[in-house]
Amino acid sequence: MKNTIKNIILIISAFTVLSLSSCSDYLNTEPTTETTVESTGKVIATAAEAESRMTSVYASFGGEYWQLDYFFNGDAQTDNAYAGSDNTQNFQQDEYRILSTNTNVSRDWGYIYDNINKCNFILNYIDEPKDLPAARKEEMIGEASLVRALNLFHAVQLWGDVPIATKAVVNVNQDNFEEVYPQLYPTRKPKQEVYAAIIADCETAIQKAPASTNKFRANKGAANALLAKVYATKDNPDWAKVKQYSDAVITGAYTLLPNYENLFDTAHEGNSESIWEANGEGWGSPVGAWGTSMFYGTDWKKFMTPSNDLIQTFTNEGDVVRKKSSVIVKEVSWTDNYWTSAGYPFAYKMRITDGKQNFYILRLADIILLKAEALAQTGDNAGAMTLVNQVRARVGLPKVSAASQGDALDLILKERKMELAFEGHRWFDLKRTAKAIEILSKQKDDKGAILPYAGNLNQDRLLWPIPQTKKDANPNLIQNPGY
């Protein structure tokens, strides 16, 4: 099989010139070459080309994964939201019956590894331009390392064992085929190795990325925050490390905004609570924030419709402030199984439809609650509740206390549900805390009946299938159990 692939790929490389920065087939089949490489002998010839490569890295936050699928995956697969709209691929996700042919799953694999590949071009070839100042080169290494770590972190949470891509393949020939083959046709690496690679990239970012004040770029504070989440998520969480890296954030130059609504009103971009945010600067900018219109507006039935369960949670808790910022109710021209046309809810945190909507990749409240979890996991329930109550005080809710470790962890998980709704966290939180099946199998409609698809979720369905298109193109990829 390998010799057959070798012959095919050498024939392709002899007759095909593909764009280096467009790699929808990366980790599938073809190598890539570029005419500028042929003319200059360099992948990145100048500082200007290096900056252009870096712009393309940040432009990935304007792509379909980060604008749409990240939020849908994180919330519509949970008790926070229903699928909404009319896309059968999304219904599969919402109802825990994804097929390996699901096109959303396939495109997310493609987007994530394309984003990683863009980072690899910088990390592999940043030494080439002689006019790039040394300090800027080091910053670029830190930025690209952290963006690569972020994308790989999403991959390992979605699929479990995944390939670790560290090389951008520029060309393939008879002499280098054995070297590039593992990059073109990779195997899935055990999660332990994947997390080690993520941690190494984050550590590089702590050393080299821009200062924490650069909230629209991958920065040192974001590297600390991502490491806290990584150490909490890996199979054997390291709670001491979670506390260490959470503290590096909490004791840094961040504070909770006094007014929760200011987080999402677009008048407070790059605020004191923001650790790292994608910067929507309008149409034509690298991150033209088109994703807002996928969730908000009455012109068609949108994706990620707020659930009865989430709204009931806000109501039961008396959480008027976060409910108002998270959900808006409109009159629409349609009905569905869950809501009437007279009072139809929309996710409201992303609400600006002129392409200028920013969204958070990491913010302080997330890390405060993550540290609370680490404290509860190590026996300090009182300390955990102090942090939870700090977050609750911002929205005018009374203090809570925990009678046991289990009680503390449940309270933290509920607080994260209300604080971070529609920010793409819930699915990953439920999996990380081993609560997904317990909670999602009991989802109810507005009449108190268990949702008909709630029982579809099982241990195998906590991971996505390897996309069939990727598996067909790469014989080295092994499918996840249950698919």
Short mmCIF file of C-alpha atoms in Angstrom, two decimals:
data_model
loop_
_atom_site.label_atom_id
_atom_site.label_comp_id
_atom_site.label_asym_id
_atom_site.label_seq_id
_atom_site.Cartn_x
_atom_site.Cartn_y
_atom_site.Cartn_z
CA MET A 1 0.00 0.00 0.00
CA LYS A 2 2.76 2.45 0.89
CA ASN A 3 4.56 1.86 -2.42
CA THR A 4 1.29 2.38 -4.31
CA ILE A 5 0.72 5.65 -2.48
CA LYS A 6 4.30 6.67 -3.20
CA ASN A 7 3.89 6.15 -6.93
CA ILE A 8 0.59 8.03 -7.00
CA ILE A 9 1.85 10.96 -4.98
CA LEU A 10 5.03 11.33 -7.02
CA ILE A 11 2.97 11.46 -10.19
CA ILE A 12 0.70 14.10 -8.64
CA SER A 13 3.65 16.21 -7.50
CA ALA A 14 5.17 16.10 -10.95
CA PHE A 15 2.12 17.66 -12.61
CA THR A 16 0.31 19.66 -9.91
CA VAL A 17 1.10 22.97 -8.24
CA LEU A 18 -1.04 23.70 -5.20
CA SER A 19 -1.22 26.66 -2.84
CA LEU A 20 0.80 26.37 0.35
CA SER A 21 -1.79 28.19 2.41
CA SER A 22 -4.80 26.31 1.11
CA CYS A 23 -4.63 22.84 2.57
CA SER A 24 -8.12 21.41 2.73
CA ASP A 25 -6.57 18.07 1.79
CA TYR A 26 -3.77 18.31 4.34
CA LEU A 27 -3.37 14.99 6.14
CA ASN A 28 -5.23 13.43 3.19
CA THR A 29 -3.30 13.01 -0.02
CA GLU A 30 -1.29 15.61 -1.89
CA PRO A 31 1.92 17.41 -1.00
CA THR A 32 2.12 21.09 -1.78
CA THR A 33 4.51 23.25 -3.75
CA GLU A 34 4.54 26.90 -4.60
CA THR A 35 6.03 28.92 -7.42
CA THR A 36 7.71 31.40 -5.03
CA VAL A 37 9.62 28.53 -3.47
CA GLU A 38 10.84 27.50 -6.88
CA SER A 39 11.97 31.05 -7.71
CA THR A 40 13.58 32.04 -4.40
CA GLY A 41 14.40 28.72 -2.77
CA LYS A 42 12.56 29.90 0.34
CA VAL A 43 9.07 29.31 1.68
CA ILE A 44 9.15 32.63 3.56
CA ALA A 45 11.54 34.93 1.77
CA THR A 46 10.91 38.27 3.53
CA ALA A 47 9.60 39.80 6.73
CA ALA A 48 6.54 40.97 4.80
CA GLU A 49 5.81 37.40 3.74
CA ALA A 50 6.23 36.28 7.35
CA GLU A 51 3.69 38.87 8.49
CA SER A 52 1.34 37.74 5.73
CA ARG A 53 1.63 34.18 7.00
CA MET A 54 0.85 35.37 10.52
CA THR A 55 -2.19 37.27 9.26
CA SER A 56 -3.44 34.03 7.71
CA VAL A 57 -3.07 32.32 11.10
CA TYR A 58 -5.35 34.87 12.75
CA ALA A 59 -7.69 34.83 9.76
CA SER A 60 -8.48 31.23 10.73
CA PHE A 61 -10.69 32.72 13.47
CA GLY A 62 -12.87 34.02 10.65
CA GLY A 63 -13.33 30.50 9.29
CA GLU A 64 -16.26 28.16 9.73
CA TYR A 65 -14.87 26.26 12.70
CA TRP A 66 -14.40 29.29 14.95
CA GLN A 67 -17.29 31.38 13.63
CA LEU A 68 -19.96 28.68 13.71
CA ASP A 69 -19.03 25.12 14.60
CA TYR A 70 -17.10 25.83 17.79
CA PHE A 71 -20.15 27.43 19.38
CA PHE A 72 -22.56 24.85 17.99
CA ASN A 73 -20.38 21.94 19.10
CA GLY A 74 -19.96 23.41 22.57
CA ASP A 75 -23.61 24.21 23.27
CA ALA A 76 -26.08 22.56 20.85
CA GLN A 77 -24.72 19.12 21.74
CA THR A 78 -25.75 19.82 25.35
CA ASP A 79 -28.65 20.85 27.54
CA ASN A 80 -27.95 24.51 26.68
CA ALA A 81 -29.46 24.48 23.20
CA TYR A 82 -31.28 22.60 20.47
CA ALA A 83 -29.85 22.30 16.98
CA GLY A 84 -32.22 24.86 15.46
CA SER A 85 -32.34 25.55 11.71
CA ASP A 86 -33.00 22.65 9.33
CA ASN A 87 -29.62 21.04 8.68
CA THR A 88 -29.71 17.24 9.02
CA GLN A 89 -25.98 17.16 9.84
CA ASN A 90 -26.63 19.40 12.85
CA PHE A 91 -29.57 17.28 13.96
CA GLN A 92 -27.21 14.28 14.04
CA GLN A 93 -24.93 16.18 16.43
CA ASP A 94 -27.76 17.45 18.62
CA GLU A 95 -29.32 14.00 18.89
CA TYR A 96 -26.12 11.98 19.47
CA ARG A 97 -26.42 9.93 16.29
CA ILE A 98 -23.52 11.30 14.25
CA LEU A 99 -22.41 9.21 11.28
CA SER A 100 -18.83 9.01 10.05
CA THR A 101 -20.09 10.65 6.85
CA ASN A 102 -21.33 13.74 8.70
CA THR A 103 -20.03 16.70 6.71
CA ASN A 104 -19.76 18.98 9.77
CA VAL A 105 -17.38 16.51 11.39
CA SER A 106 -15.35 16.24 8.20
CA ARG A 107 -15.06 19.98 7.71
CA ASP A 108 -14.06 20.54 11.34
CA TRP A 109 -11.22 18.04 10.97
CA GLY A 110 -10.18 19.89 7.81
CA TYR A 111 -10.39 23.34 9.37
CA ILE A 112 -8.52 22.39 12.54
CA TYR A 113 -5.65 20.75 10.69
CA ASP A 114 -5.56 23.53 8.11
CA ASN A 115 -5.18 25.99 10.99
CA ILE A 116 -2.38 23.85 12.44
CA ASN A 117 -0.71 23.70 9.06
CA LYS A 118 -0.70 27.50 8.79
CA CYS A 119 1.11 27.62 12.13
CA ASN A 120 3.59 25.01 10.95
CA PHE A 121 4.68 27.14 8.00
CA ILE A 122 5.74 29.84 10.44
CA LEU A 123 7.31 27.47 12.94
CA ASN A 124 9.20 25.53 10.25
CA TYR A 125 10.39 28.42 8.06
CA ILE A 126 10.58 31.56 10.20
CA ASP A 127 14.40 31.45 10.11
CA GLU A 128 14.45 32.04 6.34
CA PRO A 129 13.74 35.80 6.01
CA LYS A 130 16.90 37.76 6.79
CA ASP A 131 15.09 41.08 7.23
CA LEU A 132 12.87 39.87 10.07
CA PRO A 133 13.98 41.37 13.42
CA ALA A 134 14.98 38.74 15.97
CA ALA A 135 12.48 39.98 18.56
CA ARG A 136 9.60 39.76 16.10
CA LYS A 137 10.70 36.30 15.04
CA GLU A 138 10.54 35.12 18.65
CA GLU A 139 7.08 36.65 19.05
CA MET A 140 5.85 34.88 15.93
CA ILE A 141 7.13 31.56 17.23
CA GLY A 142 5.22 32.13 20.46
CA GLU A 143 2.03 33.16 18.68
CA ALA A 144 2.06 30.31 16.18
CA SER A 145 2.86 27.81 18.93
CA LEU A 146 -0.15 28.88 20.99
CA VAL A 147 -2.58 28.89 18.06
CA ARG A 148 -1.34 25.42 17.12
CA ALA A 149 -1.81 24.27 20.72
CA LEU A 150 -5.34 25.68 20.83
CA ASN A 151 -6.40 23.86 17.66
CA LEU A 152 -4.79 20.59 18.72
CA PHE A 153 -6.55 20.89 22.08
CA HIS A 154 -9.87 21.05 20.27
CA ALA A 155 -8.94 18.08 18.10
CA VAL A 156 -8.05 15.83 21.04
CA GLN A 157 -11.27 16.74 22.86
CA LEU A 158 -13.41 15.98 19.81
CA TRP A 159 -11.73 12.79 18.53
CA GLY A 160 -9.47 11.48 21.30
CA ASP A 161 -6.28 10.07 19.77
CA VAL A 162 -5.36 12.32 16.82
CA PRO A 163 -2.39 12.98 14.54
CA ILE A 164 0.24 15.43 15.74
CA ALA A 165 1.16 17.59 12.74
CA THR A 166 4.40 19.54 13.15
CA LYS A 167 5.73 19.77 9.58
CA ALA A 168 4.41 21.77 6.65
CA VAL A 169 5.20 19.68 3.59
CA VAL A 170 6.37 21.96 0.79
CA ASN A 171 7.10 19.31 -1.81
CA VAL A 172 7.58 15.60 -2.18
CA ASN A 173 10.00 13.72 -4.36
CA GLN A 174 11.84 10.44 -4.63
CA ASP A 175 14.49 11.55 -2.14
CA ASN A 176 12.27 12.87 0.66
CA PHE A 177 9.25 10.58 0.38
CA GLU A 178 10.15 8.42 3.39
CA GLU A 179 10.62 11.57 5.47
CA VAL A 180 7.34 13.27 4.53
CA TYR A 181 5.14 10.17 4.40
CA PRO A 182 4.27 10.28 8.15
CA GLN A 183 3.10 13.87 7.72
CA LEU A 184 1.01 13.18 4.63
CA TYR A 185 -0.46 9.93 5.94
CA PRO A 186 -0.21 10.19 9.73
CA THR A 187 -1.35 7.76 12.36
CA ARG A 188 -3.38 8.76 15.37
CA LYS A 189 -1.21 9.40 18.42
CA PRO A 190 -2.30 8.44 21.95
CA LYS A 191 -3.94 11.24 23.88
CA GLN A 192 -1.04 11.31 26.33
CA GLU A 193 1.35 12.23 23.50
CA VAL A 194 -1.09 14.77 22.11
CA TYR A 195 -1.40 16.54 25.45
CA ALA A 196 2.39 16.55 25.82
CA ALA A 197 2.66 18.31 22.46
CA ILE A 198 0.00 20.87 23.47
CA ILE A 199 1.76 21.56 26.76
CA ALA A 200 5.13 22.00 25.02
CA ASP A 201 3.63 24.54 22.62
CA CYS A 202 2.00 26.46 25.48
CA GLU A 203 5.30 26.56 27.36
CA THR A 204 6.98 27.97 24.27
CA ALA A 205 4.26 30.62 24.09
CA ILE A 206 4.80 31.61 27.73
CA GLN A 207 8.43 32.29 26.91
CA LYS A 208 8.03 33.96 23.52
CA ALA A 209 4.50 35.20 22.85
CA PRO A 210 3.58 38.90 23.15
CA ALA A 211 2.70 40.39 26.52
CA SER A 212 -0.67 39.67 28.08
CA THR A 213 -1.91 43.14 27.16
CA ASN A 214 -2.11 42.06 23.48
CA LYS A 215 -5.60 40.61 23.87
CA PHE A 216 -6.25 40.29 20.12
CA ARG A 217 -3.17 38.11 19.64
CA ALA A 218 -1.97 34.86 21.14
CA ASN A 219 -0.23 36.09 24.30
CA LYS A 220 1.49 34.96 27.48
CA GLY A 221 -1.62 35.25 29.65
CA ALA A 222 -3.58 33.15 27.17
CA ALA A 223 -0.85 30.51 27.28
CA ASN A 224 -1.20 30.29 31.08
CA ALA A 225 -4.98 30.09 30.79
CA LEU A 226 -4.88 27.38 28.12
CA LEU A 227 -2.43 25.35 30.19
CA ALA A 228 -4.83 25.50 33.14
CA LYS A 229 -7.59 24.09 30.94
CA VAL A 230 -5.31 21.44 29.42
CA TYR A 231 -4.14 20.13 32.79
CA ALA A 232 -7.77 19.96 33.96
CA THR A 233 -8.89 18.10 30.82
CA LYS A 234 -6.23 15.43 30.29
CA ASP A 235 -7.13 11.90 31.34
CA ASN A 236 -5.31 12.21 34.66
CA PRO A 237 -5.85 15.84 35.66
CA ASP A 238 -2.99 17.56 37.44
CA TRP A 239 -4.87 19.81 39.84
CA ALA A 240 -1.68 21.34 41.25
CA LYS A 241 -0.80 22.51 37.72
CA VAL A 242 -4.36 23.77 37.21
CA LYS A 243 -4.01 25.91 40.32
CA GLN A 244 -0.53 27.07 39.31
CA TYR A 245 -1.53 28.28 35.87
CA SER A 246 -4.90 29.61 37.01
CA ASP A 247 -3.10 31.67 39.64
CA ALA A 248 -0.72 33.00 36.99
CA VAL A 249 -3.82 34.41 35.28
CA ILE A 250 -5.84 35.46 38.32
CA THR A 251 -2.94 37.35 39.89
CA GLY A 252 -2.13 39.00 36.56
CA ALA A 253 -3.53 42.19 35.09
CA TYR A 254 -7.12 40.94 34.82
CA THR A 255 -10.31 41.83 36.69
CA LEU A 256 -13.95 40.86 36.28
CA LEU A 257 -15.95 43.58 34.57
CA PRO A 258 -18.44 44.99 37.10
CA ASN A 259 -21.25 44.83 34.54
CA TYR A 260 -21.75 41.40 32.91
CA GLU A 261 -23.56 42.92 29.92
CA ASN A 262 -20.44 44.94 29.05
CA LEU A 263 -18.73 41.70 28.06
CA PHE A 264 -20.95 41.43 24.98
CA ASP A 265 -22.12 44.94 24.08
CA THR A 266 -19.10 45.53 21.74
CA ALA A 267 -18.38 48.84 23.50
CA HIS A 268 -15.80 47.16 25.75
CA GLU A 269 -13.55 45.18 23.41
CA GLY A 270 -10.19 44.15 24.85
CA ASN A 271 -11.56 44.74 28.36
CA SER A 272 -9.99 43.90 31.71
CA GLU A 273 -11.63 40.45 31.83
CA SER A 274 -10.56 39.46 28.34
CA ILE A 275 -7.55 37.18 28.13
CA TRP A 276 -7.68 36.44 24.40
CA GLU A 277 -10.40 37.40 21.94
CA ALA A 278 -10.94 37.14 18.21
CA ASN A 279 -11.11 40.63 16.78
CA GLY A 280 -13.95 41.14 14.31
CA GLU A 281 -13.10 44.30 12.37
CA GLY A 282 -15.79 44.26 9.71
CA TRP A 283 -16.20 42.82 6.27
CA GLY A 284 -12.95 42.54 4.37
CA SER A 285 -10.87 42.24 7.55
CA PRO A 286 -9.05 38.98 8.43
CA VAL A 287 -11.82 38.19 10.93
CA GLY A 288 -15.02 39.41 9.32
CA ALA A 289 -17.45 38.14 11.96
CA TRP A 290 -20.17 36.60 9.80
CA GLY A 291 -20.98 33.94 12.41
CA THR A 292 -23.29 36.21 14.40
CA SER A 293 -26.01 35.91 11.75
CA MET A 294 -25.95 32.13 12.17
CA PHE A 295 -27.32 32.47 15.71
CA TYR A 296 -29.27 35.71 15.85
CA GLY A 297 -31.99 37.21 13.64
CA THR A 298 -35.58 36.58 12.56
CA ASP A 299 -35.01 36.25 8.80
CA TRP A 300 -34.64 32.45 9.08
CA LYS A 301 -34.58 29.84 11.81
CA LYS A 302 -31.11 30.07 13.30
CA PHE A 303 -28.71 27.49 14.67
CA MET A 304 -28.27 26.82 18.41
CA THR A 305 -31.73 27.64 19.77
CA PRO A 306 -31.66 28.15 23.56
CA SER A 307 -33.18 25.18 25.39
CA ASN A 308 -36.03 25.05 27.87
CA ASP A 309 -33.53 23.57 30.31
CA LEU A 310 -31.12 26.50 30.15
CA ILE A 311 -33.84 29.11 30.48
CA GLN A 312 -35.34 27.18 33.40
CA THR A 313 -31.90 27.06 35.04
CA PHE A 314 -31.60 30.85 34.82
CA THR A 315 -35.15 31.22 36.14
CA ASN A 316 -34.72 28.80 39.04
CA GLU A 317 -31.53 30.54 40.08
CA GLY A 318 -33.03 34.01 39.79
CA ASP A 319 -30.23 34.85 37.37
CA VAL A 320 -31.88 37.76 35.58
CA VAL A 321 -28.63 39.46 34.55
CA ARG A 322 -26.96 36.59 32.71
CA LYS A 323 -30.24 35.42 31.21
CA LYS A 324 -30.82 38.88 29.69
CA SER A 325 -27.33 38.93 28.16
CA SER A 326 -27.48 35.33 26.94
CA VAL A 327 -31.02 34.97 25.53
CA ILE A 328 -33.34 37.31 23.65
CA VAL A 329 -36.93 36.43 22.76
CA LYS A 330 -38.52 37.53 19.47
CA GLU A 331 -41.68 36.92 17.49
CA VAL A 332 -40.92 34.83 14.39
CA SER A 333 -42.74 33.27 11.47
CA TRP A 334 -42.09 29.65 12.44
CA THR A 335 -42.71 27.21 15.29
CA ASP A 336 -40.97 24.01 16.32
CA ASN A 337 -41.30 21.24 18.89
CA TYR A 338 -39.95 23.44 21.68
CA TRP A 339 -41.08 27.05 21.19
CA THR A 340 -43.98 29.03 19.76
CA SER A 341 -43.66 31.72 17.12
CA ALA A 342 -44.78 34.40 19.58
CA GLY A 343 -41.91 33.84 22.00
CA TYR A 344 -38.94 32.30 20.22
CA PRO A 345 -35.52 32.55 21.92
CA PHE A 346 -32.17 33.28 20.30
CA ALA A 347 -28.63 33.04 21.63
CA TYR A 348 -27.73 36.66 22.25
CA LYS A 349 -24.08 36.94 23.26
CA MET A 350 -23.08 37.29 19.62
CA ARG A 351 -25.47 39.94 18.36
CA ILE A 352 -23.60 42.40 16.12
CA THR A 353 -24.25 41.66 12.44
CA ASP A 354 -21.93 44.15 10.70
CA GLY A 355 -18.87 41.89 10.84
CA LYS A 356 -17.44 43.62 13.92
CA GLN A 357 -18.49 41.12 16.60
CA ASN A 358 -15.60 40.06 18.82
CA PHE A 359 -15.75 36.78 20.72
CA TYR A 360 -13.74 35.39 23.60
CA ILE A 361 -11.35 32.52 23.23
CA LEU A 362 -10.46 32.83 26.93
CA ARG A 363 -11.72 35.14 29.68
CA LEU A 364 -11.12 35.50 33.40
CA ALA A 365 -14.41 34.11 34.78
CA ASP A 366 -13.73 30.81 33.03
CA ILE A 367 -10.35 30.52 34.76
CA ILE A 368 -11.68 31.59 38.17
CA LEU A 369 -14.27 28.81 38.02
CA LEU A 370 -11.63 26.38 36.78
CA LYS A 371 -9.49 27.15 39.81
CA ALA A 372 -12.56 26.64 41.98
CA GLU A 373 -12.88 23.19 40.49
CA ALA A 374 -9.22 22.45 41.23
CA LEU A 375 -9.70 23.54 44.84
CA ALA A 376 -12.78 21.34 45.23
CA GLN A 377 -10.98 18.40 43.66
CA THR A 378 -8.20 18.76 46.24
CA GLY A 379 -10.46 19.10 49.28
CA ASP A 380 -10.81 22.87 49.67
CA ASN A 381 -14.56 23.26 49.27
CA ALA A 382 -14.68 26.55 51.16
CA GLY A 383 -12.00 28.08 48.95
CA ALA A 384 -13.83 26.82 45.87
CA MET A 385 -17.07 28.45 46.98
CA THR A 386 -15.28 31.74 47.65
CA LEU A 387 -14.35 31.86 43.96
CA VAL A 388 -17.81 30.79 42.83
CA ASN A 389 -19.35 33.52 44.96
CA GLN A 390 -16.97 36.07 43.47
CA VAL A 391 -18.45 35.27 40.04
CA ARG A 392 -22.03 35.24 41.41
CA ALA A 393 -21.62 38.59 43.17
CA ARG A 394 -21.00 40.29 39.84
CA VAL A 395 -24.55 39.40 38.72
CA GLY A 396 -26.22 40.03 42.08
CA LEU A 397 -26.77 36.42 43.14
CA PRO A 398 -26.55 35.30 46.79
CA LYS A 399 -23.66 33.28 48.13
CA VAL A 400 -23.73 29.49 48.01
CA SER A 401 -21.99 26.92 50.19
CA ALA A 402 -21.12 23.28 49.66
CA ALA A 403 -21.82 20.46 52.09
CA SER A 404 -19.44 18.05 50.33
CA GLN A 405 -16.96 17.75 47.50
CA GLY A 406 -19.65 16.39 45.20
CA ASP A 407 -21.93 19.30 46.09
CA ALA A 408 -19.13 21.78 45.40
CA LEU A 409 -18.37 20.27 41.99
CA ASP A 410 -22.06 20.31 41.03
CA LEU A 411 -22.38 23.95 42.04
CA ILE A 412 -19.29 24.88 40.01
CA LEU A 413 -20.60 23.05 36.95
CA LYS A 414 -23.95 24.83 37.21
CA GLU A 415 -22.21 28.16 37.63
CA ARG A 416 -20.16 27.52 34.49
CA LYS A 417 -23.38 26.65 32.64
CA MET A 418 -24.91 30.04 33.45
CA GLU A 419 -21.75 32.13 33.19
CA LEU A 420 -20.42 30.68 29.92
CA ALA A 421 -23.60 29.76 28.01
CA PHE A 422 -23.17 30.05 24.21
CA GLU A 423 -19.41 30.57 24.49
CA GLY A 424 -18.61 27.02 23.37
CA HIS A 425 -17.72 25.40 26.72
CA ARG A 426 -20.59 23.23 27.96
CA TRP A 427 -19.95 20.04 25.91
CA PHE A 428 -16.29 20.03 26.89
CA ASP A 429 -17.10 20.81 30.54
CA LEU A 430 -19.54 17.90 30.77
CA LYS A 431 -17.08 15.48 29.19
CA ARG A 432 -14.16 16.71 31.31
CA THR A 433 -16.14 16.26 34.54
CA ALA A 434 -17.52 12.84 33.47
CA LYS A 435 -21.05 14.24 33.83
CA ALA A 436 -22.10 14.21 30.18
CA ILE A 437 -24.08 10.97 30.10
CA GLU A 438 -25.60 11.49 33.55
CA ILE A 439 -26.87 14.99 32.75
CA LEU A 440 -27.62 14.84 29.03
CA SER A 441 -29.55 11.57 29.22
CA LYS A 442 -32.07 13.38 31.45
CA GLN A 443 -32.77 16.40 29.21
CA LYS A 444 -36.44 17.42 29.37
CA ASP A 445 -38.79 19.52 27.29
CA ASP A 446 -40.98 22.32 28.65
CA LYS A 447 -43.59 19.78 29.83
CA GLY A 448 -41.07 17.81 31.86
CA ALA A 449 -40.83 14.87 29.44
CA ILE A 450 -37.43 13.35 28.67
CA LEU A 451 -36.35 14.36 25.18
CA PRO A 452 -36.75 11.42 22.78
CA TYR A 453 -33.09 11.46 21.75
CA ALA A 454 -31.54 11.90 25.20
CA GLY A 455 -30.99 8.17 25.55
CA ASN A 456 -28.83 8.05 22.41
CA LEU A 457 -25.78 9.29 24.26
CA ASN A 458 -23.34 6.61 25.40
CA GLN A 459 -19.63 6.35 26.12
CA ASP A 460 -18.69 5.87 22.47
CA ARG A 461 -20.66 8.98 21.45
CA LEU A 462 -18.56 11.20 23.69
CA LEU A 463 -16.00 11.12 20.87
CA TRP A 464 -16.71 11.95 17.28
CA PRO A 465 -16.02 9.49 14.46
CA ILE A 466 -12.95 9.90 12.32
CA PRO A 467 -14.43 11.45 9.15
CA GLN A 468 -14.98 8.76 6.54
CA THR A 469 -13.51 10.95 3.80
CA LYS A 470 -10.27 11.32 5.77
CA LYS A 471 -10.16 7.64 6.64
CA ASP A 472 -10.73 6.64 3.00
CA ALA A 473 -7.88 8.90 1.90
CA ASN A 474 -5.50 7.78 4.65
CA PRO A 475 -5.28 4.03 5.35
CA ASN A 476 -3.34 4.73 8.55
CA LEU A 477 -6.32 6.29 10.34
CA ILE A 478 -8.26 3.89 12.60
CA GLN A 479 -11.93 4.56 13.39
CA ASN A 480 -13.19 5.26 16.91
CA PRO A 481 -15.26 2.53 18.61
CA GLY A 482 -18.99 2.55 17.91
CA TYR A 483 -18.81 3.99 14.40
#
